[in-house]
Amino acid sequence: MTHFFHRRQGELWCEDVPLAALARAWGTPSYVYSDATLRRHFHVLDEAIGPRPRLIAFSVKANSNLSVLATLAQCGAGADVVSGGELARALAAGIPAGRIVFSGVGKTRAELVAGLVAGIFQFNVESAPELEALAACAAATGLRASVAIRVNPDIGAGGHAKISTGGAEVKFGVPMAEAPALVRRVIEHQSLDFQGLAVHIGSQIGDLAPMERAFGKVFALARALGAEGIGVPRIDLGGGLAIPYDEGETHAQPAAYGTMVARAAGDFPGLLIFEPGRLIAGNSGILLSEVIYFKRGESRNFLVLDAGMNDLMRPALYDAFHAIEPVGRPRGEPVPVDVVGPICETSDLFGENRLLPPLEAGDLVALFSAGAYGASMGSEYNSRPLAAEILVRGAEHAVVRRRPVLDEMLAREPLAQWLAR
Ligand code: LLP
């Protein structure tokens, strides 16, 4: 539990707002974010990096809510975007184009043009064909693109195989050995401006050693390019730092990360770019849900929630652990329960054998560490409306994404004309 989600007289609050009041006013399932926690996490990372020139580009995929992005924009954050949609969100939230980095292996021509027209800070190019497509788009629009080459250091890391992005067998980046040729190709193009190198090896990384090895390779490549007379003004070190999901879980802290970055960067004089997602947003949000039934099974008992795997995919996708606690004052001794959602899939399971105080229909629970890759990965599976999102700031709160009504969802699907006749 973070400082900004805390208990008062046994009841769970977000900052100065009781979660039960939010559930009464806006229903469940709802994501609740803490403004103070978002800002604090941003500043902790910012301070850890020390006095170097830096750009902290929040990874929009972690939480793409406009108010969350606008909050981080106020802190001075840029954005790491991976689609035209995320680019539009970052711009709409007030993040200046000059602080936006565009990553991803599959940028379409339309997305490249959108980035060029917006005048973004940098394209992180991940392949030779993407490089040629960007050069062609830039030439056609008469605009110049700032380019970094994302390398694949052949070092993967992360909390789960499905979120490791740095091994030679994954689709991300270009092999180290091919990078210099690609850099020279950037320089040959009039419409491209070579600016740097980028790397990102995975997510939920708790051990800094693989990151440091990967960074070492990137800074070595920058020095080698320098020796050839090719200046490398920027290095983008990606995101990936782990956060605690369970009580007592410990991972490398931002301060240690800052020290490691300083060691790896040495006397590199240029700009360092960071793309944190989870570190900033993960523990800034919870998913608030109501118990629909307490169901007794033959060998287990189930707490059936009104939140499902469509709202929070991480347990189903990555066997991820999210702490679950009652919102109200705990009544009685904890008992083991399986906490499940209402969806017709066995993987719609938030926690097996969790020790929770006795809970019944109508009680509220909070699923912690849900601020990153929670709402942003939500879907309408089982035709369930997307969860609402609420941002709390002190004693104030705002519904920053309303729950769609079913009519809106149905209205997106016109019947084929031969069926409507
Ligand atoms: N930069 C790049 C190029 C990325 O691919 C990612 C995440 C980030 C930055 C931000 O990484 P972070 O600081 O959040 O670790 N859905 C998964 C995580 C997927 C991460 C994908 N890339 C999950 O829920 O655990």
Short mmCIF file of N, CA and C in Angstrom, two decimals, residues 111-282:
data_model
loop_
_atom_site.label_atom_id
_atom_site.label_comp_id
_atom_site.label_asym_id
_atom_site.label_seq_id
_atom_site.Cartn_x
_atom_site.Cartn_y
_atom_site.Cartn_z
N GLU A 111 1.10 7.01 -39.49
CA GLU A 111 1.59 7.37 -38.15
C GLU A 111 2.90 8.15 -38.23
N LEU A 112 3.78 7.75 -39.16
CA LEU A 112 5.04 8.49 -39.34
C LEU A 112 4.74 9.93 -39.75
N VAL A 113 3.80 10.08 -40.69
CA VAL A 113 3.45 11.43 -41.14
C VAL A 113 2.85 12.24 -39.99
N ALA A 114 2.00 11.61 -39.19
CA ALA A 114 1.40 12.32 -38.05
C ALA A 114 2.49 12.83 -37.11
N GLY A 115 3.50 11.99 -36.86
CA GLY A 115 4.61 12.41 -36.01
C GLY A 115 5.41 13.55 -36.62
N LEU A 116 5.64 13.46 -37.93
CA LEU A 116 6.38 14.52 -38.63
C LEU A 116 5.63 15.84 -38.58
N VAL A 117 4.35 15.78 -38.87
CA VAL A 117 3.53 17.00 -38.92
C VAL A 117 3.46 17.64 -37.52
N ALA A 118 3.37 16.78 -36.49
CA ALA A 118 3.33 17.32 -35.12
C ALA A 118 4.68 17.91 -34.73
N GLY A 119 5.76 17.45 -35.40
CA GLY A 119 7.09 17.95 -35.06
C GLY A 119 7.65 17.30 -33.81
N ILE A 120 7.48 15.98 -33.69
CA ILE A 120 7.94 15.30 -32.48
C ILE A 120 9.46 15.32 -32.35
N PHE A 121 9.89 15.07 -31.13
CA PHE A 121 11.31 15.17 -30.76
C PHE A 121 12.15 14.12 -31.48
N GLN A 122 11.61 12.88 -31.56
CA GLN A 122 12.45 11.78 -32.06
C GLN A 122 11.62 10.57 -32.46
N PHE A 123 12.04 9.95 -33.56
CA PHE A 123 11.51 8.64 -33.93
C PHE A 123 12.56 7.60 -33.53
N ASN A 124 12.15 6.61 -32.75
CA ASN A 124 13.06 5.49 -32.45
C ASN A 124 12.82 4.42 -33.52
N VAL A 125 13.73 4.35 -34.46
CA VAL A 125 13.56 3.49 -35.62
C VAL A 125 14.06 2.09 -35.30
N GLU A 126 13.25 1.09 -35.69
CA GLU A 126 13.56 -0.28 -35.27
C GLU A 126 13.93 -1.22 -36.41
N SER A 127 13.99 -0.73 -37.67
CA SER A 127 14.38 -1.62 -38.77
C SER A 127 14.78 -0.79 -39.98
N ALA A 128 15.49 -1.47 -40.91
CA ALA A 128 15.89 -0.79 -42.15
C ALA A 128 14.68 -0.37 -42.98
N PRO A 129 13.67 -1.23 -43.16
CA PRO A 129 12.50 -0.77 -43.94
C PRO A 129 11.77 0.40 -43.29
N GLU A 130 11.73 0.42 -41.96
CA GLU A 130 11.08 1.57 -41.31
C GLU A 130 11.87 2.85 -41.58
N LEU A 131 13.20 2.71 -41.60
CA LEU A 131 14.06 3.87 -41.87
C LEU A 131 13.76 4.45 -43.25
N GLU A 132 13.63 3.56 -44.24
CA GLU A 132 13.36 4.03 -45.60
C GLU A 132 11.96 4.64 -45.69
N ALA A 133 11.01 4.04 -44.98
CA ALA A 133 9.64 4.59 -45.00
C ALA A 133 9.62 5.99 -44.38
N LEU A 134 10.36 6.15 -43.28
CA LEU A 134 10.39 7.46 -42.61
C LEU A 134 11.07 8.49 -43.52
N ALA A 135 12.16 8.08 -44.16
CA ALA A 135 12.87 9.01 -45.06
C ALA A 135 11.93 9.45 -46.19
N ALA A 136 11.17 8.50 -46.72
CA ALA A 136 10.26 8.81 -47.83
C ALA A 136 9.14 9.74 -47.34
N CYS A 137 8.59 9.47 -46.18
CA CYS A 137 7.51 10.32 -45.64
C CYS A 137 8.03 11.73 -45.38
N ALA A 138 9.24 11.81 -44.83
CA ALA A 138 9.81 13.13 -44.53
C ALA A 138 10.05 13.89 -45.82
N ALA A 139 10.61 13.22 -46.82
CA ALA A 139 10.89 13.89 -48.10
C ALA A 139 9.58 14.36 -48.73
N ALA A 140 8.55 13.51 -48.66
CA ALA A 140 7.27 13.85 -49.30
C ALA A 140 6.59 15.03 -48.61
N THR A 141 6.78 15.16 -47.32
CA THR A 141 6.10 16.25 -46.60
C THR A 141 7.01 17.48 -46.49
N GLY A 142 8.26 17.35 -46.91
CA GLY A 142 9.19 18.48 -46.82
C GLY A 142 9.62 18.74 -45.38
N LEU A 143 9.49 17.72 -44.52
CA LEU A 143 9.86 17.90 -43.10
C LEU A 143 11.07 17.02 -42.80
N ARG A 144 11.78 17.36 -41.74
CA ARG A 144 12.93 16.54 -41.34
C ARG A 144 12.60 15.76 -40.09
N ALA A 145 13.08 14.53 -40.05
CA ALA A 145 12.80 13.67 -38.89
C ALA A 145 14.06 13.47 -38.07
N SER A 146 13.94 13.67 -36.75
CA SER A 146 15.04 13.32 -35.85
C SER A 146 14.95 11.83 -35.56
N VAL A 147 16.08 11.15 -35.72
CA VAL A 147 16.05 9.69 -35.66
C VAL A 147 17.04 9.16 -34.63
N ALA A 148 16.54 8.20 -33.84
CA ALA A 148 17.44 7.37 -33.03
C ALA A 148 17.26 5.94 -33.53
N ILE A 149 18.32 5.17 -33.47
CA ILE A 149 18.22 3.75 -33.84
C ILE A 149 18.08 2.94 -32.56
N ARG A 150 16.98 2.15 -32.50
CA ARG A 150 16.82 1.28 -31.32
C ARG A 150 17.58 -0.01 -31.57
N VAL A 151 18.52 -0.28 -30.68
CA VAL A 151 19.31 -1.49 -30.83
C VAL A 151 18.76 -2.59 -29.94
N ASN A 152 19.03 -3.82 -30.36
CA ASN A 152 18.68 -4.98 -29.54
C ASN A 152 19.99 -5.55 -29.01
N PRO A 153 20.25 -5.35 -27.71
CA PRO A 153 21.57 -5.73 -27.17
C PRO A 153 21.69 -7.23 -26.92
N ASP A 154 20.67 -7.98 -27.27
CA ASP A 154 20.65 -9.43 -27.01
C ASP A 154 20.78 -9.73 -25.52
N ILE A 155 20.16 -8.89 -24.72
CA ILE A 155 20.07 -9.13 -23.28
C ILE A 155 18.61 -8.87 -22.93
N GLY A 156 17.92 -9.91 -22.52
CA GLY A 156 16.52 -9.73 -22.15
C GLY A 156 16.40 -9.72 -20.64
N ALA A 157 15.36 -9.10 -20.14
CA ALA A 157 15.10 -9.11 -18.69
C ALA A 157 13.64 -8.77 -18.48
N GLY A 158 13.18 -9.01 -17.27
CA GLY A 158 11.81 -8.60 -16.97
C GLY A 158 11.10 -9.61 -16.09
N GLY A 159 9.94 -9.17 -15.59
CA GLY A 159 9.19 -9.95 -14.62
C GLY A 159 8.53 -11.19 -15.22
N HIS A 160 8.50 -11.33 -16.54
CA HIS A 160 7.79 -12.44 -17.16
C HIS A 160 8.29 -12.53 -18.59
N ALA A 161 8.38 -13.76 -19.15
CA ALA A 161 8.90 -13.91 -20.52
C ALA A 161 8.12 -13.05 -21.50
N LYS A 162 6.81 -12.85 -21.23
CA LYS A 162 6.00 -12.10 -22.18
C LYS A 162 6.24 -10.60 -22.14
N ILE A 163 7.04 -10.12 -21.18
CA ILE A 163 7.34 -8.69 -21.16
C ILE A 163 8.84 -8.43 -21.24
N SER A 164 9.60 -9.41 -21.75
CA SER A 164 11.03 -9.23 -21.99
C SER A 164 11.20 -8.84 -23.44
N THR A 165 11.95 -7.78 -23.70
CA THR A 165 12.00 -7.24 -25.07
C THR A 165 13.42 -7.11 -25.61
N GLY A 166 14.41 -7.68 -24.93
CA GLY A 166 15.80 -7.41 -25.34
C GLY A 166 16.57 -8.60 -25.88
N GLY A 167 15.99 -9.77 -25.94
CA GLY A 167 16.72 -10.94 -26.44
C GLY A 167 16.78 -10.94 -27.96
N ALA A 168 17.77 -11.68 -28.51
CA ALA A 168 17.93 -11.72 -29.97
C ALA A 168 16.71 -12.33 -30.65
N GLU A 169 15.94 -13.15 -29.91
CA GLU A 169 14.82 -13.87 -30.52
C GLU A 169 13.55 -13.02 -30.57
N VAL A 170 13.55 -11.83 -29.99
CA VAL A 170 12.34 -11.02 -30.01
C VAL A 170 12.40 -9.99 -31.14
N LYS A 171 11.26 -9.41 -31.44
CA LYS A 171 11.14 -8.57 -32.64
C LYS A 171 11.72 -7.17 -32.49
N PHE A 172 12.15 -6.80 -31.28
CA PHE A 172 12.46 -5.39 -31.02
C PHE A 172 13.88 -4.99 -31.39
N GLY A 173 14.03 -3.79 -31.94
CA GLY A 173 15.34 -3.21 -32.19
C GLY A 173 16.09 -3.88 -33.33
N VAL A 174 17.28 -3.33 -33.63
CA VAL A 174 18.13 -3.93 -34.67
C VAL A 174 19.36 -4.52 -33.98
N PRO A 175 19.89 -5.63 -34.51
CA PRO A 175 21.06 -6.24 -33.88
C PRO A 175 22.20 -5.22 -33.78
N MET A 176 22.96 -5.30 -32.69
CA MET A 176 24.06 -4.35 -32.46
C MET A 176 24.97 -4.27 -33.69
N ALA A 177 25.26 -5.44 -34.29
CA ALA A 177 26.22 -5.49 -35.39
C ALA A 177 25.71 -4.74 -36.62
N GLU A 178 24.38 -4.64 -36.75
CA GLU A 178 23.83 -3.97 -37.94
C GLU A 178 23.58 -2.47 -37.71
N ALA A 179 23.69 -2.05 -36.45
CA ALA A 179 23.34 -0.66 -36.13
C ALA A 179 24.22 0.37 -36.84
N PRO A 180 25.57 0.18 -36.86
CA PRO A 180 26.39 1.23 -37.50
C PRO A 180 26.00 1.48 -38.96
N ALA A 181 25.70 0.41 -39.69
CA ALA A 181 25.32 0.59 -41.10
C ALA A 181 24.02 1.38 -41.21
N LEU A 182 23.11 1.11 -40.28
CA LEU A 182 21.83 1.82 -40.29
C LEU A 182 22.02 3.30 -39.95
N VAL A 183 22.93 3.56 -39.02
CA VAL A 183 23.23 4.95 -38.64
C VAL A 183 23.78 5.69 -39.87
N ARG A 184 24.68 5.03 -40.58
CA ARG A 184 25.25 5.68 -41.79
C ARG A 184 24.16 5.96 -42.81
N ARG A 185 23.24 5.05 -42.91
CA ARG A 185 22.12 5.23 -43.84
C ARG A 185 21.28 6.45 -43.43
N VAL A 186 21.06 6.63 -42.13
CA VAL A 186 20.32 7.81 -41.65
C VAL A 186 21.03 9.08 -42.12
N ILE A 187 22.35 9.06 -41.98
CA ILE A 187 23.13 10.26 -42.31
C ILE A 187 23.07 10.57 -43.81
N GLU A 188 22.96 9.51 -44.61
CA GLU A 188 22.87 9.71 -46.07
C GLU A 188 21.58 10.42 -46.50
N HIS A 189 20.54 10.24 -45.71
CA HIS A 189 19.24 10.81 -46.11
C HIS A 189 19.15 12.29 -45.71
N GLN A 190 18.88 13.12 -46.71
CA GLN A 190 18.71 14.56 -46.46
C GLN A 190 17.59 14.84 -45.47
N SER A 191 16.55 14.00 -45.56
CA SER A 191 15.35 14.29 -44.76
C SER A 191 15.44 13.75 -43.34
N LEU A 192 16.55 13.07 -43.02
CA LEU A 192 16.69 12.50 -41.68
C LEU A 192 17.86 13.14 -40.94
N ASP A 193 17.69 13.25 -39.65
CA ASP A 193 18.69 13.89 -38.82
C ASP A 193 19.08 12.88 -37.74
N PHE A 194 20.29 12.32 -37.82
CA PHE A 194 20.68 11.31 -36.83
C PHE A 194 20.89 11.96 -35.46
N GLN A 195 20.19 11.46 -34.48
CA GLN A 195 20.29 12.05 -33.15
C GLN A 195 20.79 11.09 -32.09
N GLY A 196 20.58 9.78 -32.28
CA GLY A 196 21.04 8.93 -31.18
C GLY A 196 20.67 7.47 -31.28
N LEU A 197 20.86 6.82 -30.12
CA LEU A 197 20.60 5.39 -29.99
C LEU A 197 19.56 5.19 -28.90
N ALA A 198 18.84 4.07 -29.00
CA ALA A 198 17.81 3.78 -27.99
C ALA A 198 17.88 2.30 -27.64
N VAL A 199 17.48 1.99 -26.41
CA VAL A 199 17.45 0.61 -25.95
C VAL A 199 16.36 0.46 -24.90
N HIS A 200 15.72 -0.70 -24.89
CA HIS A 200 14.72 -1.02 -23.84
C HIS A 200 14.65 -2.54 -23.81
N ILE A 201 15.01 -3.15 -22.68
CA ILE A 201 15.18 -4.61 -22.70
C ILE A 201 14.04 -5.37 -22.03
N GLY A 202 13.09 -4.67 -21.43
CA GLY A 202 11.99 -5.40 -20.81
C GLY A 202 11.34 -4.57 -19.73
N SER A 203 10.41 -5.20 -19.03
CA SER A 203 9.59 -4.48 -18.06
C SER A 203 9.54 -5.26 -16.75
N GLN A 204 9.27 -4.54 -15.65
CA GLN A 204 9.27 -5.15 -14.30
C GLN A 204 10.63 -5.82 -14.05
N ILE A 205 11.70 -5.03 -14.27
CA ILE A 205 13.06 -5.51 -14.07
C ILE A 205 13.51 -5.08 -12.68
N GLY A 206 13.76 -6.05 -11.81
CA GLY A 206 14.11 -5.74 -10.43
C GLY A 206 15.59 -5.78 -10.17
N ASP A 207 16.34 -6.36 -11.12
CA ASP A 207 17.78 -6.52 -10.96
C ASP A 207 18.46 -5.66 -12.02
N LEU A 208 19.32 -4.76 -11.56
CA LEU A 208 19.89 -3.78 -12.49
C LEU A 208 21.01 -4.35 -13.37
N ALA A 209 21.54 -5.53 -13.01
CA ALA A 209 22.73 -6.04 -13.72
C ALA A 209 22.51 -6.18 -15.23
N PRO A 210 21.41 -6.82 -15.69
CA PRO A 210 21.24 -6.93 -17.15
C PRO A 210 21.06 -5.57 -17.82
N MET A 211 20.38 -4.65 -17.12
CA MET A 211 20.23 -3.30 -17.68
C MET A 211 21.60 -2.66 -17.85
N GLU A 212 22.44 -2.79 -16.84
CA GLU A 212 23.75 -2.14 -16.90
C GLU A 212 24.58 -2.72 -18.04
N ARG A 213 24.47 -4.05 -18.24
CA ARG A 213 25.22 -4.66 -19.35
C ARG A 213 24.70 -4.13 -20.68
N ALA A 214 23.38 -4.02 -20.80
CA ALA A 214 22.80 -3.51 -22.05
C ALA A 214 23.22 -2.06 -22.29
N PHE A 215 23.13 -1.25 -21.23
CA PHE A 215 23.50 0.17 -21.37
C PHE A 215 24.98 0.28 -21.76
N GLY A 216 25.81 -0.60 -21.15
CA GLY A 216 27.24 -0.59 -21.46
C GLY A 216 27.47 -0.79 -22.95
N LYS A 217 26.71 -1.71 -23.55
CA LYS A 217 26.87 -1.97 -24.99
C LYS A 217 26.47 -0.74 -25.80
N VAL A 218 25.43 -0.05 -25.36
CA VAL A 218 24.94 1.10 -26.12
C VAL A 218 25.94 2.27 -26.03
N PHE A 219 26.45 2.53 -24.82
CA PHE A 219 27.42 3.62 -24.70
C PHE A 219 28.71 3.27 -25.45
N ALA A 220 29.07 1.98 -25.48
CA ALA A 220 30.27 1.57 -26.23
C ALA A 220 30.05 1.83 -27.72
N LEU A 221 28.84 1.53 -28.19
CA LEU A 221 28.53 1.78 -29.60
C LEU A 221 28.60 3.29 -29.89
N ALA A 222 28.10 4.08 -28.96
CA ALA A 222 28.15 5.54 -29.16
C ALA A 222 29.60 6.01 -29.26
N ARG A 223 30.46 5.45 -28.42
CA ARG A 223 31.88 5.83 -28.48
C ARG A 223 32.50 5.39 -29.80
N ALA A 224 32.14 4.20 -30.25
CA ALA A 224 32.69 3.70 -31.52
C ALA A 224 32.24 4.60 -32.68
N LEU A 225 30.99 5.02 -32.64
CA LEU A 225 30.50 5.92 -33.70
C LEU A 225 31.25 7.24 -33.61
N GLY A 226 31.46 7.71 -32.40
CA GLY A 226 32.19 8.97 -32.18
C GLY A 226 33.59 8.89 -32.80
N ALA A 227 34.23 7.74 -32.63
CA ALA A 227 35.59 7.56 -33.16
C ALA A 227 35.59 7.62 -34.69
N GLU A 228 34.41 7.31 -35.27
CA GLU A 228 34.26 7.38 -36.74
C GLU A 228 33.87 8.79 -37.17
N GLY A 229 33.72 9.68 -36.20
CA GLY A 229 33.32 11.05 -36.51
C GLY A 229 31.82 11.27 -36.53
N ILE A 230 31.07 10.28 -36.02
CA ILE A 230 29.61 10.43 -35.97
C ILE A 230 29.20 10.77 -34.54
N GLY A 231 28.75 11.97 -34.33
CA GLY A 231 28.34 12.40 -32.98
C GLY A 231 27.02 11.74 -32.60
N VAL A 232 26.89 11.40 -31.32
CA VAL A 232 25.64 10.80 -30.81
C VAL A 232 25.11 11.73 -29.71
N PRO A 233 24.23 12.65 -30.08
CA PRO A 233 23.80 13.65 -29.09
C PRO A 233 22.88 13.12 -28.00
N ARG A 234 22.14 12.02 -28.28
CA ARG A 234 21.15 11.55 -27.29
C ARG A 234 21.22 10.04 -27.14
N ILE A 235 20.97 9.58 -25.93
CA ILE A 235 20.78 8.14 -25.74
C ILE A 235 19.51 7.92 -24.92
N ASP A 236 18.64 7.06 -25.49
CA ASP A 236 17.36 6.76 -24.86
C ASP A 236 17.49 5.40 -24.17
N LEU A 237 17.37 5.40 -22.85
CA LEU A 237 17.59 4.18 -22.06
C LEU A 237 16.30 3.41 -21.77
N GLY A 238 15.19 3.82 -22.36
CA GLY A 238 13.95 3.07 -22.22
C GLY A 238 13.39 3.14 -20.81
N GLY A 239 12.50 2.19 -20.50
CA GLY A 239 11.90 2.13 -19.16
C GLY A 239 12.27 0.82 -18.51
N GLY A 240 11.34 0.24 -17.77
CA GLY A 240 11.54 -1.13 -17.33
C GLY A 240 11.74 -1.37 -15.85
N LEU A 241 11.92 -0.31 -15.05
CA LEU A 241 12.17 -0.55 -13.61
C LEU A 241 10.97 -1.21 -12.94
N ALA A 242 11.27 -2.14 -12.05
CA ALA A 242 10.21 -2.89 -11.36
C ALA A 242 9.62 -2.09 -10.20
N ILE A 243 8.41 -2.45 -9.86
CA ILE A 243 7.74 -1.88 -8.67
C ILE A 243 7.31 -3.05 -7.77
N PRO A 244 7.12 -2.78 -6.47
CA PRO A 244 6.61 -3.86 -5.61
C PRO A 244 5.12 -4.05 -5.82
N TYR A 245 4.72 -5.29 -6.07
CA TYR A 245 3.29 -5.63 -6.16
C TYR A 245 2.81 -6.25 -4.84
N ASP A 246 3.73 -6.97 -4.17
CA ASP A 246 3.37 -7.65 -2.93
C ASP A 246 4.11 -6.98 -1.78
N GLU A 247 3.53 -7.09 -0.61
CA GLU A 247 4.19 -6.53 0.57
C GLU A 247 5.52 -7.26 0.76
N GLY A 248 6.55 -6.52 1.08
CA GLY A 248 7.85 -7.16 1.34
C GLY A 248 8.65 -7.45 0.08
N GLU A 249 8.04 -7.25 -1.10
CA GLU A 249 8.77 -7.47 -2.36
C GLU A 249 9.77 -6.33 -2.50
N THR A 250 11.04 -6.66 -2.77
CA THR A 250 12.00 -5.56 -2.93
C THR A 250 12.67 -5.65 -4.30
N HIS A 251 12.85 -4.51 -4.88
CA HIS A 251 13.51 -4.40 -6.18
C HIS A 251 14.48 -3.24 -6.11
N ALA A 252 15.31 -3.14 -7.14
CA ALA A 252 16.23 -2.01 -7.21
C ALA A 252 15.42 -0.71 -7.13
N GLN A 253 15.88 0.20 -6.32
CA GLN A 253 15.20 1.47 -6.12
C GLN A 253 15.65 2.49 -7.18
N PRO A 254 14.83 3.50 -7.42
CA PRO A 254 15.23 4.54 -8.39
C PRO A 254 16.60 5.14 -8.10
N ALA A 255 16.94 5.31 -6.81
CA ALA A 255 18.25 5.92 -6.49
C ALA A 255 19.38 5.03 -7.00
N ALA A 256 19.24 3.71 -6.80
CA ALA A 256 20.27 2.78 -7.26
C ALA A 256 20.33 2.78 -8.79
N TYR A 257 19.16 2.89 -9.40
CA TYR A 257 19.09 2.98 -10.87
C TYR A 257 19.85 4.22 -11.35
N GLY A 258 19.63 5.35 -10.65
CA GLY A 258 20.32 6.60 -11.01
C GLY A 258 21.83 6.44 -10.93
N THR A 259 22.29 5.77 -9.87
CA THR A 259 23.73 5.56 -9.70
C THR A 259 24.26 4.67 -10.82
N MET A 260 23.50 3.63 -11.15
CA MET A 260 23.93 2.72 -12.21
C MET A 260 23.99 3.46 -13.55
N VAL A 261 22.98 4.28 -13.81
CA VAL A 261 22.96 5.04 -15.08
C VAL A 261 24.18 5.96 -15.15
N ALA A 262 24.49 6.61 -14.03
CA ALA A 262 25.64 7.53 -14.01
C ALA A 262 26.92 6.76 -14.33
N ARG A 263 27.02 5.55 -13.75
CA ARG A 263 28.21 4.72 -13.98
C ARG A 263 28.28 4.31 -15.46
N ALA A 264 27.15 3.87 -15.99
CA ALA A 264 27.13 3.40 -17.38
C ALA A 264 27.40 4.55 -18.34
N ALA A 265 26.83 5.72 -18.04
CA ALA A 265 26.95 6.85 -18.98
C ALA A 265 28.33 7.49 -18.90
N GLY A 266 29.01 7.38 -17.76
CA GLY A 266 30.36 7.95 -17.62
C GLY A 266 30.37 9.41 -18.01
N ASP A 267 31.27 9.75 -18.94
CA ASP A 267 31.37 11.18 -19.30
C ASP A 267 30.56 11.51 -20.56
N PHE A 268 29.57 10.66 -20.89
CA PHE A 268 28.70 10.98 -22.03
C PHE A 268 28.06 12.36 -21.79
N PRO A 269 28.29 13.31 -22.68
CA PRO A 269 27.84 14.67 -22.39
C PRO A 269 26.43 14.97 -22.87
N GLY A 270 25.82 14.03 -23.60
CA GLY A 270 24.57 14.35 -24.29
C GLY A 270 23.34 14.21 -23.41
N LEU A 271 22.21 14.18 -24.09
CA LEU A 271 20.90 14.07 -23.41
C LEU A 271 20.57 12.61 -23.15
N LEU A 272 20.12 12.32 -21.95
CA LEU A 272 19.61 10.98 -21.66
C LEU A 272 18.09 11.04 -21.66
N ILE A 273 17.50 10.04 -22.32
CA ILE A 273 16.03 9.97 -22.36
C ILE A 273 15.62 8.73 -21.58
N PHE A 274 14.54 8.85 -20.81
CA PHE A 274 14.01 7.71 -20.04
C PHE A 274 12.54 7.54 -20.42
N GLU A 275 12.10 6.30 -20.43
CA GLU A 275 10.71 6.01 -20.82
C GLU A 275 10.01 5.20 -19.74
N PRO A 276 9.90 5.71 -18.52
CA PRO A 276 9.26 4.93 -17.46
C PRO A 276 7.75 4.89 -17.63
N GLY A 277 7.17 3.74 -17.36
CA GLY A 277 5.71 3.64 -17.38
C GLY A 277 5.24 3.18 -16.02
N ARG A 278 5.48 1.89 -15.75
CA ARG A 278 5.02 1.25 -14.52
C ARG A 278 5.51 1.98 -13.26
N LEU A 279 6.79 2.41 -13.29
CA LEU A 279 7.38 3.03 -12.10
C LEU A 279 6.56 4.23 -11.64
N ILE A 280 6.04 4.97 -12.61
CA ILE A 280 5.30 6.18 -12.27
C ILE A 280 3.83 5.86 -11.97
N ALA A 281 3.23 5.04 -12.82
CA ALA A 281 1.77 4.88 -12.72
C ALA A 281 1.33 3.67 -11.90
N GLY A 282 2.16 2.62 -11.83
CA GLY A 282 1.71 1.35 -11.26
C GLY A 282 1.09 1.48 -9.89
#
